[in-house]
């Protein structure tokens, strides 16, 4: 099979992105409605072990990267930011590592809630809540209530999250229903997730892997992907700026012809 020039460009875009890969042409301006950026923050454990540190140290360093990204997001035109904090599949990891992540999340919520309120950040958590510690469940509820009026940035943390499971539970609510629209299904999926369900514009994955890993499968139907080889603790604000600029250069047609979009 021979690739057309357009297809060649798409294949090239699947390669891990570095600052040097950015084109010299200016990006398209960000929509007034703001971007939904989702991040698979991968590589914390490998970052730590490569330095002779326990994996928990990598997760703590990753939390600092998250703080930097959250602070920078609004000025880059990001209105919704979804971070993959703990996958449902991560329960397969050693209990000590999972417990360290859960403690870190609890600590983050306790420390950052007041800061989120001050900065106009609304925090929501998507994912299951029946398997996490009760103290973390309460901290989530308290933070969501305290930040509910935040309008500058909607920060969503995916904790014990599985996209397949969320879609399954949404589908179960429509069992034996003969007529179902995409819009009504999206609304039910939003209820299942609690933190809402909106289309992702840009998905970033750090750590060198190039897969979704059961993250926002429904919402990423037309998302642009940017894969970075660097690990999450090394991810910087310039890297986020680089990814947003790359997004602005992508031609997004959603299956239509470019001329039809322009017209």
PDB file of N, CA, C and O in Angstrom, residues 5-84:
ATOM      1  N   UNK A   5       0.340  11.796   0.333  1.00  0.00           N
ATOM      2  CA  UNK A   5       1.079  12.783   1.135  1.00  0.00           C
ATOM      3  C   UNK A   5       0.362  13.127   2.432  1.00  0.00           C
ATOM      4  O   UNK A   5       0.988  13.306   3.463  1.00  0.00           O
ATOM      5  N   UNK A   6      -0.985  13.231   2.410  1.00  0.00           N
ATOM      6  CA  UNK A   6      -1.735  13.557   3.631  1.00  0.00           C
ATOM      7  C   UNK A   6      -1.590  12.439   4.653  1.00  0.00           C
ATOM      8  O   UNK A   6      -1.421  12.681   5.841  1.00  0.00           O
ATOM      9  N   UNK A   7      -1.659  11.171   4.160  1.00  0.00           N
ATOM     10  CA  UNK A   7      -1.513  10.027   5.056  1.00  0.00           C
ATOM     11  C   UNK A   7      -0.123   9.993   5.654  1.00  0.00           C
ATOM     12  O   UNK A   7       0.057   9.678   6.829  1.00  0.00           O
ATOM     13  N   UNK A   8       0.879  10.331   4.872  1.00  0.00           N
ATOM     14  CA  UNK A   8       2.243  10.354   5.392  1.00  0.00           C
ATOM     15  C   UNK A   8       2.363  11.337   6.549  1.00  0.00           C
ATOM     16  O   UNK A   8       3.016  11.075   7.551  1.00  0.00           O
ATOM     17  N   UNK A   9       1.711  12.483   6.418  1.00  0.00           N
ATOM     18  CA  UNK A   9       1.766  13.486   7.482  1.00  0.00           C
ATOM     19  C   UNK A   9       1.132  12.951   8.756  1.00  0.00           C
ATOM     20  O   UNK A   9       1.648  13.144   9.855  1.00  0.00           O
ATOM     21  N   UNK A  10       0.015  12.204   8.614  1.00  0.00           N
ATOM     22  CA  UNK A  10      -0.655  11.667   9.782  1.00  0.00           C
ATOM     23  C   UNK A  10       0.217  10.644  10.481  1.00  0.00           C
ATOM     24  O   UNK A  10       0.288  10.594  11.708  1.00  0.00           O
ATOM     25  N   UNK A  11       0.900   9.774   9.702  1.00  0.00           N
ATOM     26  CA  UNK A  11       1.771   8.774  10.302  1.00  0.00           C
ATOM     27  C   UNK A  11       2.922   9.438  11.034  1.00  0.00           C
ATOM     28  O   UNK A  11       3.291   9.058  12.136  1.00  0.00           O
ATOM     29  N   UNK A  12       3.476  10.474  10.454  1.00  0.00           N
ATOM     30  CA  UNK A  12       4.568  11.189  11.100  1.00  0.00           C
ATOM     31  C   UNK A  12       4.123  11.766  12.431  1.00  0.00           C
ATOM     32  O   UNK A  12       4.869  11.764  13.400  1.00  0.00           O
ATOM     33  N   UNK A  13       2.880  12.251  12.503  1.00  0.00           N
ATOM     34  CA  UNK A  13       2.395  12.857  13.730  1.00  0.00           C
ATOM     35  C   UNK A  13       2.244  11.868  14.870  1.00  0.00           C
ATOM     36  O   UNK A  13       2.086  12.252  16.014  1.00  0.00           O
ATOM     37  N   UNK A  14       2.268  10.547  14.574  1.00  0.00           N
ATOM     38  CA  UNK A  14       2.151   9.544  15.614  1.00  0.00           C
ATOM     39  C   UNK A  14       3.474   9.303  16.324  1.00  0.00           C
ATOM     40  O   UNK A  14       3.539   8.580  17.299  1.00  0.00           O
ATOM     41  N   UNK A  15       4.555   9.893  15.834  1.00  0.00           N
ATOM     42  CA  UNK A  15       5.843   9.719  16.487  1.00  0.00           C
ATOM     43  C   UNK A  15       5.929  10.591  17.736  1.00  0.00           C
ATOM     44  O   UNK A  15       5.306  11.641  17.820  1.00  0.00           O
ATOM     45  N   UNK A  16       6.735  10.155  18.736  1.00  0.00           N
ATOM     46  CA  UNK A  16       6.892  10.984  19.931  1.00  0.00           C
ATOM     47  C   UNK A  16       7.351  12.391  19.564  1.00  0.00           C
ATOM     48  O   UNK A  16       8.230  12.579  18.730  1.00  0.00           O
ATOM     49  N   UNK A  17       6.727  13.368  20.178  1.00  0.00           N
ATOM     50  CA  UNK A  17       6.961  14.762  19.839  1.00  0.00           C
ATOM     51  C   UNK A  17       8.051  15.343  20.725  1.00  0.00           C
ATOM     52  O   UNK A  17       8.130  15.066  21.916  1.00  0.00           O
ATOM     53  N   UNK A  18       8.939  16.126  20.124  1.00  0.00           N
ATOM     54  CA  UNK A  18       9.918  16.885  20.884  1.00  0.00           C
ATOM     55  C   UNK A  18       9.796  18.338  20.475  1.00  0.00           C
ATOM     56  O   UNK A  18       9.135  18.679  19.495  1.00  0.00           O
ATOM     57  N   UNK A  19      10.445  19.206  21.229  1.00  0.00           N
ATOM     58  CA  UNK A  19      10.385  20.628  20.908  1.00  0.00           C
ATOM     59  C   UNK A  19      10.901  20.881  19.492  1.00  0.00           C
ATOM     60  O   UNK A  19      10.434  21.769  18.795  1.00  0.00           O
ATOM     61  N   UNK A  20      11.878  20.062  19.026  1.00  0.00           N
ATOM     62  CA  UNK A  20      12.464  20.288  17.712  1.00  0.00           C
ATOM     63  C   UNK A  20      11.504  19.921  16.585  1.00  0.00           C
ATOM     64  O   UNK A  20      11.685  20.330  15.440  1.00  0.00           O
ATOM     65  N   UNK A  21      10.452  19.109  16.889  1.00  0.00           N
ATOM     66  CA  UNK A  21       9.531  18.692  15.851  1.00  0.00           C
ATOM     67  C   UNK A  21       8.525  19.770  15.488  1.00  0.00           C
ATOM     68  O   UNK A  21       7.795  19.615  14.507  1.00  0.00           O
ATOM     69  N   UNK A  22       8.433  20.832  16.234  1.00  0.00           N
ATOM     70  CA  UNK A  22       7.425  21.847  15.950  1.00  0.00           C
ATOM     71  C   UNK A  22       7.722  22.549  14.628  1.00  0.00           C
ATOM     72  O   UNK A  22       8.857  22.895  14.324  1.00  0.00           O
ATOM     73  N   UNK A  23       6.669  22.755  13.867  1.00  0.00           N
ATOM     74  CA  UNK A  23       6.831  23.465  12.604  1.00  0.00           C
ATOM     75  C   UNK A  23       7.030  24.947  12.861  1.00  0.00           C
ATOM     76  O   UNK A  23       6.772  25.448  13.949  1.00  0.00           O
ATOM     77  N   UNK A  24       7.487  25.644  11.825  1.00  0.00           N
ATOM     78  CA  UNK A  24       7.733  27.080  11.990  1.00  0.00           C
ATOM     79  C   UNK A  24       6.486  27.897  11.692  1.00  0.00           C
ATOM     80  O   UNK A  24       6.451  29.081  11.965  1.00  0.00           O
ATOM     81  N   UNK A  25       5.445  27.240  11.110  1.00  0.00           N
ATOM     82  CA  UNK A  25       4.219  27.980  10.824  1.00  0.00           C
ATOM     83  C   UNK A  25       3.461  28.252  12.102  1.00  0.00           C
ATOM     84  O   UNK A  25       3.471  27.442  13.024  1.00  0.00           O
ATOM     85  N   UNK A  26       2.790  29.408  12.205  1.00  0.00           N
ATOM     86  CA  UNK A  26       2.096  29.745  13.443  1.00  0.00           C
ATOM     87  C   UNK A  26       0.892  28.847  13.657  1.00  0.00           C
ATOM     88  O   UNK A  26       0.230  28.435  12.701  1.00  0.00           O
ATOM     89  N   UNK A  27       0.565  28.502  14.907  1.00  0.00           N
ATOM     90  CA  UNK A  27      -0.602  27.675  15.181  1.00  0.00           C
ATOM     91  C   UNK A  27      -1.887  28.452  15.003  1.00  0.00           C
ATOM     92  O   UNK A  27      -1.905  29.680  15.016  1.00  0.00           O
ATOM     93  N   UNK A  28      -2.988  27.703  14.853  1.00  0.00           N
ATOM     94  CA  UNK A  28      -4.297  28.327  14.804  1.00  0.00           C
ATOM     95  C   UNK A  28      -4.662  28.854  16.186  1.00  0.00           C
ATOM     96  O   UNK A  28      -4.261  28.284  17.202  1.00  0.00           O
ATOM     97  N   UNK A  29      -5.418  29.941  16.285  1.00  0.00           N
ATOM     98  CA  UNK A  29      -5.803  30.451  17.600  1.00  0.00           C
ATOM     99  C   UNK A  29      -6.715  29.472  18.328  1.00  0.00           C
ATOM    100  O   UNK A  29      -7.480  28.741  17.706  1.00  0.00           O
ATOM    101  N   UNK A  30      -6.631  29.462  19.649  1.00  0.00           N
ATOM    102  CA  UNK A  30      -7.452  28.588  20.468  1.00  0.00           C
ATOM    103  C   UNK A  30      -8.896  29.066  20.445  1.00  0.00           C
ATOM    104  O   UNK A  30      -9.167  30.271  20.452  1.00  0.00           O
ATOM    105  N   UNK A  31      -9.826  28.139  20.396  1.00  0.00           N
ATOM    106  CA  UNK A  31     -11.248  28.471  20.399  1.00  0.00           C
ATOM    107  C   UNK A  31     -11.611  29.253  21.641  1.00  0.00           C
ATOM    108  O   UNK A  31     -11.047  29.044  22.715  1.00  0.00           O
ATOM    109  N   UNK A  32     -12.579  30.145  21.494  1.00  0.00           N
ATOM    110  CA  UNK A  32     -13.040  30.940  22.625  1.00  0.00           C
ATOM    111  C   UNK A  32     -13.633  30.063  23.730  1.00  0.00           C
ATOM    112  O   UNK A  32     -13.617  30.423  24.895  1.00  0.00           O
ATOM    113  N   UNK A  33     -14.181  28.908  23.333  1.00  0.00           N
ATOM    114  CA  UNK A  33     -14.784  28.030  24.322  1.00  0.00           C
ATOM    115  C   UNK A  33     -13.747  27.305  25.163  1.00  0.00           C
ATOM    116  O   UNK A  33     -14.076  26.723  26.183  1.00  0.00           O
ATOM    117  N   UNK A  34     -12.492  27.342  24.750  1.00  0.00           N
ATOM    118  CA  UNK A  34     -11.431  26.714  25.517  1.00  0.00           C
ATOM    119  C   UNK A  34     -11.238  25.260  25.145  1.00  0.00           C
ATOM    120  O   UNK A  34     -12.129  24.596  24.629  1.00  0.00           O
ATOM    121  N   UNK A  35     -10.044  24.764  25.418  1.00  0.00           N
ATOM    122  CA  UNK A  35      -9.682  23.395  25.081  1.00  0.00           C
ATOM    123  C   UNK A  35      -9.971  22.446  26.232  1.00  0.00           C
ATOM    124  O   UNK A  35      -9.911  22.818  27.397  1.00  0.00           O
ATOM    125  N   UNK A  36     -10.237  21.197  25.868  1.00  0.00           N
ATOM    126  CA  UNK A  36     -10.231  20.101  26.835  1.00  0.00           C
ATOM    127  C   UNK A  36      -8.974  19.293  26.552  1.00  0.00           C
ATOM    128  O   UNK A  36      -8.851  18.651  25.508  1.00  0.00           O
ATOM    129  N   UNK A  37      -8.044  19.352  27.476  1.00  0.00           N
ATOM    130  CA  UNK A  37      -6.788  18.613  27.361  1.00  0.00           C
ATOM    131  C   UNK A  37      -6.789  17.483  28.383  1.00  0.00           C
ATOM    132  O   UNK A  37      -7.078  17.707  29.562  1.00  0.00           O
ATOM    133  N   UNK A  38      -6.501  16.293  27.927  1.00  0.00           N
ATOM    134  CA  UNK A  38      -6.403  15.126  28.807  1.00  0.00           C
ATOM    135  C   UNK A  38      -4.962  14.630  28.794  1.00  0.00           C
ATOM    136  O   UNK A  38      -4.312  14.615  27.740  1.00  0.00           O
ATOM    137  N   UNK A  39      -4.464  14.233  29.950  1.00  0.00           N
ATOM    138  CA  UNK A  39      -3.060  13.824  30.048  1.00  0.00           C
ATOM    139  C   UNK A  39      -2.961  12.464  30.741  1.00  0.00           C
ATOM    140  O   UNK A  39      -3.484  12.270  31.847  1.00  0.00           O
ATOM    141  N   UNK A  40      -2.286  11.530  30.068  1.00  0.00           N
ATOM    142  CA  UNK A  40      -1.891  10.271  30.699  1.00  0.00           C
ATOM    143  C   UNK A  40      -0.484  10.498  31.230  1.00  0.00           C
ATOM    144  O   UNK A  40       0.488  10.504  30.474  1.00  0.00           O
ATOM    145  N   UNK A  41      -0.413  10.732  32.530  1.00  0.00           N
ATOM    146  CA  UNK A  41       0.848  11.132  33.168  1.00  0.00           C
ATOM    147  C   UNK A  41       1.675   9.892  33.503  1.00  0.00           C
ATOM    148  O   UNK A  41       1.705   9.411  34.634  1.00  0.00           O
ATOM    149  N   UNK A  42       2.370   9.381  32.499  1.00  0.00           N
ATOM    150  CA  UNK A  42       3.061   8.098  32.610  1.00  0.00           C
ATOM    151  C   UNK A  42       4.551   8.299  32.846  1.00  0.00           C
ATOM    152  O   UNK A  42       5.139   9.279  32.395  1.00  0.00           O
ATOM    153  N   UNK A  43       5.145   7.351  33.544  1.00  0.00           N
ATOM    154  CA  UNK A  43       6.599   7.330  33.701  1.00  0.00           C
ATOM    155  C   UNK A  43       7.108   7.689  35.079  1.00  0.00           C
ATOM    156  O   UNK A  43       8.326   7.788  35.272  1.00  0.00           O
ATOM    157  N   UNK A  44       6.218   7.879  36.057  1.00  0.00           N
ATOM    158  CA  UNK A  44       6.673   8.245  37.408  1.00  0.00           C
ATOM    159  C   UNK A  44       7.593   7.182  38.012  1.00  0.00           C
ATOM    160  O   UNK A  44       8.664   7.496  38.545  1.00  0.00           O
ATOM    161  N   UNK A  45       7.157   5.925  37.955  1.00  0.00           N
ATOM    162  CA  UNK A  45       7.945   4.851  38.561  1.00  0.00           C
ATOM    163  C   UNK A  45       9.284   4.665  37.888  1.00  0.00           C
ATOM    164  O   UNK A  45      10.319   4.507  38.554  1.00  0.00           O
ATOM    165  N   UNK A  46       9.294   4.692  36.546  1.00  0.00           N
ATOM    166  CA  UNK A  46      10.554   4.532  35.815  1.00  0.00           C
ATOM    167  C   UNK A  46      11.495   5.698  36.070  1.00  0.00           C
ATOM    168  O   UNK A  46      12.720   5.532  36.134  1.00  0.00           O
ATOM    169  N   UNK A  47      10.930   6.897  36.223  1.00  0.00           N
ATOM    170  CA  UNK A  47      11.741   8.068  36.544  1.00  0.00           C
ATOM    171  C   UNK A  47      12.464   7.852  37.869  1.00  0.00           C
ATOM    172  O   UNK A  47      13.660   8.163  37.999  1.00  0.00           O
ATOM    173  N   UNK A  48      11.753   7.312  38.843  1.00  0.00           N
ATOM    174  CA  UNK A  48      12.342   7.095  40.168  1.00  0.00           C
ATOM    175  C   UNK A  48      13.388   5.983  40.152  1.00  0.00           C
ATOM    176  O   UNK A  48      14.507   6.154  40.673  1.00  0.00           O
ATOM    177  N   UNK A  49      13.061   4.849  39.559  1.00  0.00           N
ATOM    178  CA  UNK A  49      13.992   3.720  39.574  1.00  0.00           C
ATOM    179  C   UNK A  49      15.268   4.033  38.800  1.00  0.00           C
ATOM    180  O   UNK A  49      16.352   3.547  39.160  1.00  0.00           O
ATOM    181  N   UNK A  50      15.164   4.855  37.759  1.00  0.00           N
ATOM    182  CA  UNK A  50      16.368   5.228  37.010  1.00  0.00           C
ATOM    183  C   UNK A  50      17.311   6.077  37.851  1.00  0.00           C
ATOM    184  O   UNK A  50      18.492   6.215  37.513  1.00  0.00           O
ATOM    185  N   UNK A  51      16.792   6.631  38.949  1.00  0.00           N
ATOM    186  CA  UNK A  51      17.601   7.446  39.858  1.00  0.00           C
ATOM    187  C   UNK A  51      17.903   6.727  41.171  1.00  0.00           C
ATOM    188  O   UNK A  51      18.402   7.331  42.111  1.00  0.00           O
ATOM    189  N   UNK A  52      17.586   5.452  41.220  1.00  0.00           N
ATOM    190  CA  UNK A  52      17.831   4.680  42.434  1.00  0.00           C
ATOM    191  C   UNK A  52      16.899   5.034  43.573  1.00  0.00           C
ATOM    192  O   UNK A  52      17.233   4.808  44.746  1.00  0.00           O
ATOM    193  N   UNK A  53      15.716   5.575  43.255  1.00  0.00           N
ATOM    194  CA  UNK A  53      14.752   6.000  44.270  1.00  0.00           C
ATOM    195  C   UNK A  53      13.564   5.043  44.288  1.00  0.00           C
ATOM    196  O   UNK A  53      13.298   4.350  43.299  1.00  0.00           O
ATOM    197  N   UNK A  54      12.820   4.986  45.379  1.00  0.00           N
ATOM    198  CA  UNK A  54      11.596   4.183  45.397  1.00  0.00           C
ATOM    199  C   UNK A  54      10.562   4.758  44.430  1.00  0.00           C
ATOM    200  O   UNK A  54      10.546   5.966  44.171  1.00  0.00           O
ATOM    201  N   UNK A  55       9.701   3.902  43.900  1.00  0.00           N
ATOM    202  CA  UNK A  55       8.692   4.358  42.939  1.00  0.00           C
ATOM    203  C   UNK A  55       7.790   5.437  43.531  1.00  0.00           C
ATOM    204  O   UNK A  55       7.327   6.326  42.807  1.00  0.00           O
ATOM    205  N   UNK A  56       7.567   5.394  44.834  1.00  0.00           N
ATOM    206  CA  UNK A  56       6.729   6.409  45.474  1.00  0.00           C
ATOM    207  C   UNK A  56       7.318   7.806  45.305  1.00  0.00           C
ATOM    208  O   UNK A  56       6.584   8.798  45.226  1.00  0.00           O
ATOM    209  N   UNK A  57       8.656   7.892  45.241  1.00  0.00           N
ATOM    210  CA  UNK A  57       9.301   9.193  45.032  1.00  0.00           C
ATOM    211  C   UNK A  57       8.965   9.736  43.649  1.00  0.00           C
ATOM    212  O   UNK A  57       8.828  10.948  43.458  1.00  0.00           O
ATOM    213  N   UNK A  58       8.815   8.852  42.679  1.00  0.00           N
ATOM    214  CA  UNK A  58       8.433   9.286  41.345  1.00  0.00           C
ATOM    215  C   UNK A  58       7.013   9.838  41.313  1.00  0.00           C
ATOM    216  O   UNK A  58       6.739  10.830  40.640  1.00  0.00           O
ATOM    217  N   UNK A  59       6.115   9.204  42.073  1.00  0.00           N
ATOM    218  CA  UNK A  59       4.733   9.702  42.117  1.00  0.00           C
ATOM    219  C   UNK A  59       4.672  11.071  42.794  1.00  0.00           C
ATOM    220  O   UNK A  59       3.895  11.939  42.396  1.00  0.00           O
ATOM    221  N   UNK A  60       5.497  11.260  43.813  1.00  0.00           N
ATOM    222  CA  UNK A  60       5.513  12.564  44.483  1.00  0.00           C
ATOM    223  C   UNK A  60       6.084  13.635  43.555  1.00  0.00           C
ATOM    224  O   UNK A  60       5.577  14.762  43.508  1.00  0.00           O
ATOM    225  N   UNK A  61       7.118  13.283  42.808  1.00  0.00           N
ATOM    226  CA  UNK A  61       7.668  14.232  41.830  1.00  0.00           C
ATOM    227  C   UNK A  61       6.644  14.522  40.738  1.00  0.00           C
ATOM    228  O   UNK A  61       6.537  15.643  40.244  1.00  0.00           O
ATOM    229  N   UNK A  62       5.864  13.505  40.378  1.00  0.00           N
ATOM    230  CA  UNK A  62       4.819  13.698  39.379  1.00  0.00           C
ATOM    231  C   UNK A  62       3.736  14.653  39.853  1.00  0.00           C
ATOM    232  O   UNK A  62       3.152  15.396  39.056  1.00  0.00           O
ATOM    233  N   UNK A  63       3.466  14.644  41.159  1.00  0.00           N
ATOM    234  CA  UNK A  63       2.476  15.571  41.715  1.00  0.00           C
ATOM    235  C   UNK A  63       2.936  17.018  41.536  1.00  0.00           C
ATOM    236  O   UNK A  63       2.116  17.917  41.304  1.00  0.00           O
ATOM    237  N   UNK A  64       4.227  17.251  41.623  1.00  0.00           N
ATOM    238  CA  UNK A  64       4.754  18.601  41.401  1.00  0.00           C
ATOM    239  C   UNK A  64       4.588  19.015  39.943  1.00  0.00           C
ATOM    240  O   UNK A  64       4.283  20.177  39.642  1.00  0.00           O
ATOM    241  N   UNK A  65       4.775  18.072  39.027  1.00  0.00           N
ATOM    242  CA  UNK A  65       4.529  18.370  37.612  1.00  0.00           C
ATOM    243  C   UNK A  65       3.070  18.744  37.388  1.00  0.00           C
ATOM    244  O   UNK A  65       2.756  19.653  36.620  1.00  0.00           O
ATOM    245  N   UNK A  66       2.180  18.015  38.066  1.00  0.00           N
ATOM    246  CA  UNK A  66       0.751  18.309  37.934  1.00  0.00           C
ATOM    247  C   UNK A  66       0.445  19.725  38.398  1.00  0.00           C
ATOM    248  O   UNK A  66      -0.334  20.444  37.759  1.00  0.00           O
ATOM    249  N   UNK A  67       1.050  20.149  39.506  1.00  0.00           N
ATOM    250  CA  UNK A  67       0.817  21.509  40.007  1.00  0.00           C
ATOM    251  C   UNK A  67       1.236  22.553  38.968  1.00  0.00           C
ATOM    252  O   UNK A  67       0.539  23.538  38.739  1.00  0.00           O
ATOM    253  N   UNK A  68       2.387  22.329  38.342  1.00  0.00           N
ATOM    254  CA  UNK A  68       2.874  23.280  37.340  1.00  0.00           C
ATOM    255  C   UNK A  68       1.916  23.363  36.150  1.00  0.00           C
ATOM    256  O   UNK A  68       1.614  24.448  35.658  1.00  0.00           O
ATOM    257  N   UNK A  69       1.449  22.214  35.711  1.00  0.00           N
ATOM    258  CA  UNK A  69       0.562  22.164  34.555  1.00  0.00           C
ATOM    259  C   UNK A  69      -0.780  22.822  34.866  1.00  0.00           C
ATOM    260  O   UNK A  69      -1.331  23.578  34.054  1.00  0.00           O
ATOM    261  N   UNK A  70      -1.315  22.539  36.042  1.00  0.00           N
ATOM    262  CA  UNK A  70      -2.616  23.104  36.436  1.00  0.00           C
ATOM    263  C   UNK A  70      -2.533  24.628  36.496  1.00  0.00           C
ATOM    264  O   UNK A  70      -3.450  25.336  36.054  1.00  0.00           O
ATOM    265  N   UNK A  71      -1.451  25.156  37.033  1.00  0.00           N
ATOM    266  CA  UNK A  71      -1.300  26.605  37.135  1.00  0.00           C
ATOM    267  C   UNK A  71      -1.179  27.254  35.763  1.00  0.00           C
ATOM    268  O   UNK A  71      -1.671  28.357  35.541  1.00  0.00           O
ATOM    269  N   UNK A  72      -0.523  26.568  34.824  1.00  0.00           N
ATOM    270  CA  UNK A  72      -0.281  27.159  33.508  1.00  0.00           C
ATOM    271  C   UNK A  72      -1.462  26.988  32.559  1.00  0.00           C
ATOM    272  O   UNK A  72      -1.605  27.756  31.595  1.00  0.00           O
ATOM    273  N   UNK A  73      -2.312  26.017  32.802  1.00  0.00           N
ATOM    274  CA  UNK A  73      -3.359  25.643  31.845  1.00  0.00           C
ATOM    275  C   UNK A  73      -4.260  26.799  31.420  1.00  0.00           C
ATOM    276  O   UNK A  73      -4.480  26.998  30.211  1.00  0.00           O
ATOM    277  N   UNK A  74      -4.833  27.593  32.327  1.00  0.00           N
ATOM    278  CA  UNK A  74      -5.784  28.632  31.888  1.00  0.00           C
ATOM    279  C   UNK A  74      -5.195  29.640  30.912  1.00  0.00           C
ATOM    280  O   UNK A  74      -5.871  30.043  29.963  1.00  0.00           O
ATOM    281  N   UNK A  75      -3.969  30.041  31.105  1.00  0.00           N
ATOM    282  CA  UNK A  75      -3.393  31.055  30.211  1.00  0.00           C
ATOM    283  C   UNK A  75      -3.083  30.494  28.823  1.00  0.00           C
ATOM    284  O   UNK A  75      -2.840  31.258  27.883  1.00  0.00           O
ATOM    285  N   UNK A  76      -3.109  29.159  28.689  1.00  0.00           N
ATOM    286  CA  UNK A  76      -2.892  28.531  27.382  1.00  0.00           C
ATOM    287  C   UNK A  76      -4.207  28.222  26.675  1.00  0.00           C
ATOM    288  O   UNK A  76      -4.214  27.560  25.640  1.00  0.00           O
ATOM    289  N   UNK A  77      -5.311  28.711  27.243  1.00  0.00           N
ATOM    290  CA  UNK A  77      -6.602  28.504  26.612  1.00  0.00           C
ATOM    291  C   UNK A  77      -7.248  27.183  26.965  1.00  0.00           C
ATOM    292  O   UNK A  77      -8.210  26.761  26.311  1.00  0.00           O
ATOM    293  N   UNK A  78      -6.745  26.513  27.995  1.00  0.00           N
ATOM    294  CA  UNK A  78      -7.308  25.237  28.429  1.00  0.00           C
ATOM    295  C   UNK A  78      -8.407  25.510  29.444  1.00  0.00           C
ATOM    296  O   UNK A  78      -8.160  26.119  30.481  1.00  0.00           O
ATOM    297  N   UNK A  79      -9.617  25.067  29.144  1.00  0.00           N
ATOM    298  CA  UNK A  79     -10.751  25.282  30.038  1.00  0.00           C
ATOM    299  C   UNK A  79     -11.034  24.043  30.890  1.00  0.00           C
ATOM    300  O   UNK A  79     -11.486  24.152  32.029  1.00  0.00           O
ATOM    301  N   UNK A  80     -10.757  22.851  30.327  1.00  0.00           N
ATOM    302  CA  UNK A  80     -10.931  21.596  31.058  1.00  0.00           C
ATOM    303  C   UNK A  80      -9.642  20.797  30.963  1.00  0.00           C
ATOM    304  O   UNK A  80      -9.075  20.642  29.874  1.00  0.00           O
ATOM    305  N   UNK A  81      -9.177  20.286  32.096  1.00  0.00           N
ATOM    306  CA  UNK A  81      -7.951  19.505  32.160  1.00  0.00           C
ATOM    307  C   UNK A  81      -8.243  18.220  32.917  1.00  0.00           C
ATOM    308  O   UNK A  81      -8.665  18.251  34.069  1.00  0.00           O
ATOM    309  N   UNK A  82      -8.060  17.084  32.254  1.00  0.00           N
ATOM    310  CA  UNK A  82      -8.304  15.782  32.877  1.00  0.00           C
ATOM    311  C   UNK A  82      -6.983  15.048  33.019  1.00  0.00           C
ATOM    312  O   UNK A  82      -6.285  14.807  32.022  1.00  0.00           O
ATOM    313  N   UNK A  83      -6.638  14.681  34.251  1.00  0.00           N
ATOM    314  CA  UNK A  83      -5.390  13.978  34.550  1.00  0.00           C
ATOM    315  C   UNK A  83      -5.690  12.551  34.981  1.00  0.00           C
ATOM    316  O   UNK A  83      -6.530  12.325  35.865  1.00  0.00           O
ATOM    317  N   UNK A  84      -5.002  11.597  34.390  1.00  0.00           N
ATOM    318  CA  UNK A  84      -5.171  10.184  34.737  1.00  0.00           C
ATOM    319  C   UNK A  84      -4.302   9.892  35.960  1.00  0.00           C
ATOM    320  O   UNK A  84      -3.108   9.688  35.855  1.00  0.00           O
TER     321      UNK A  84
END
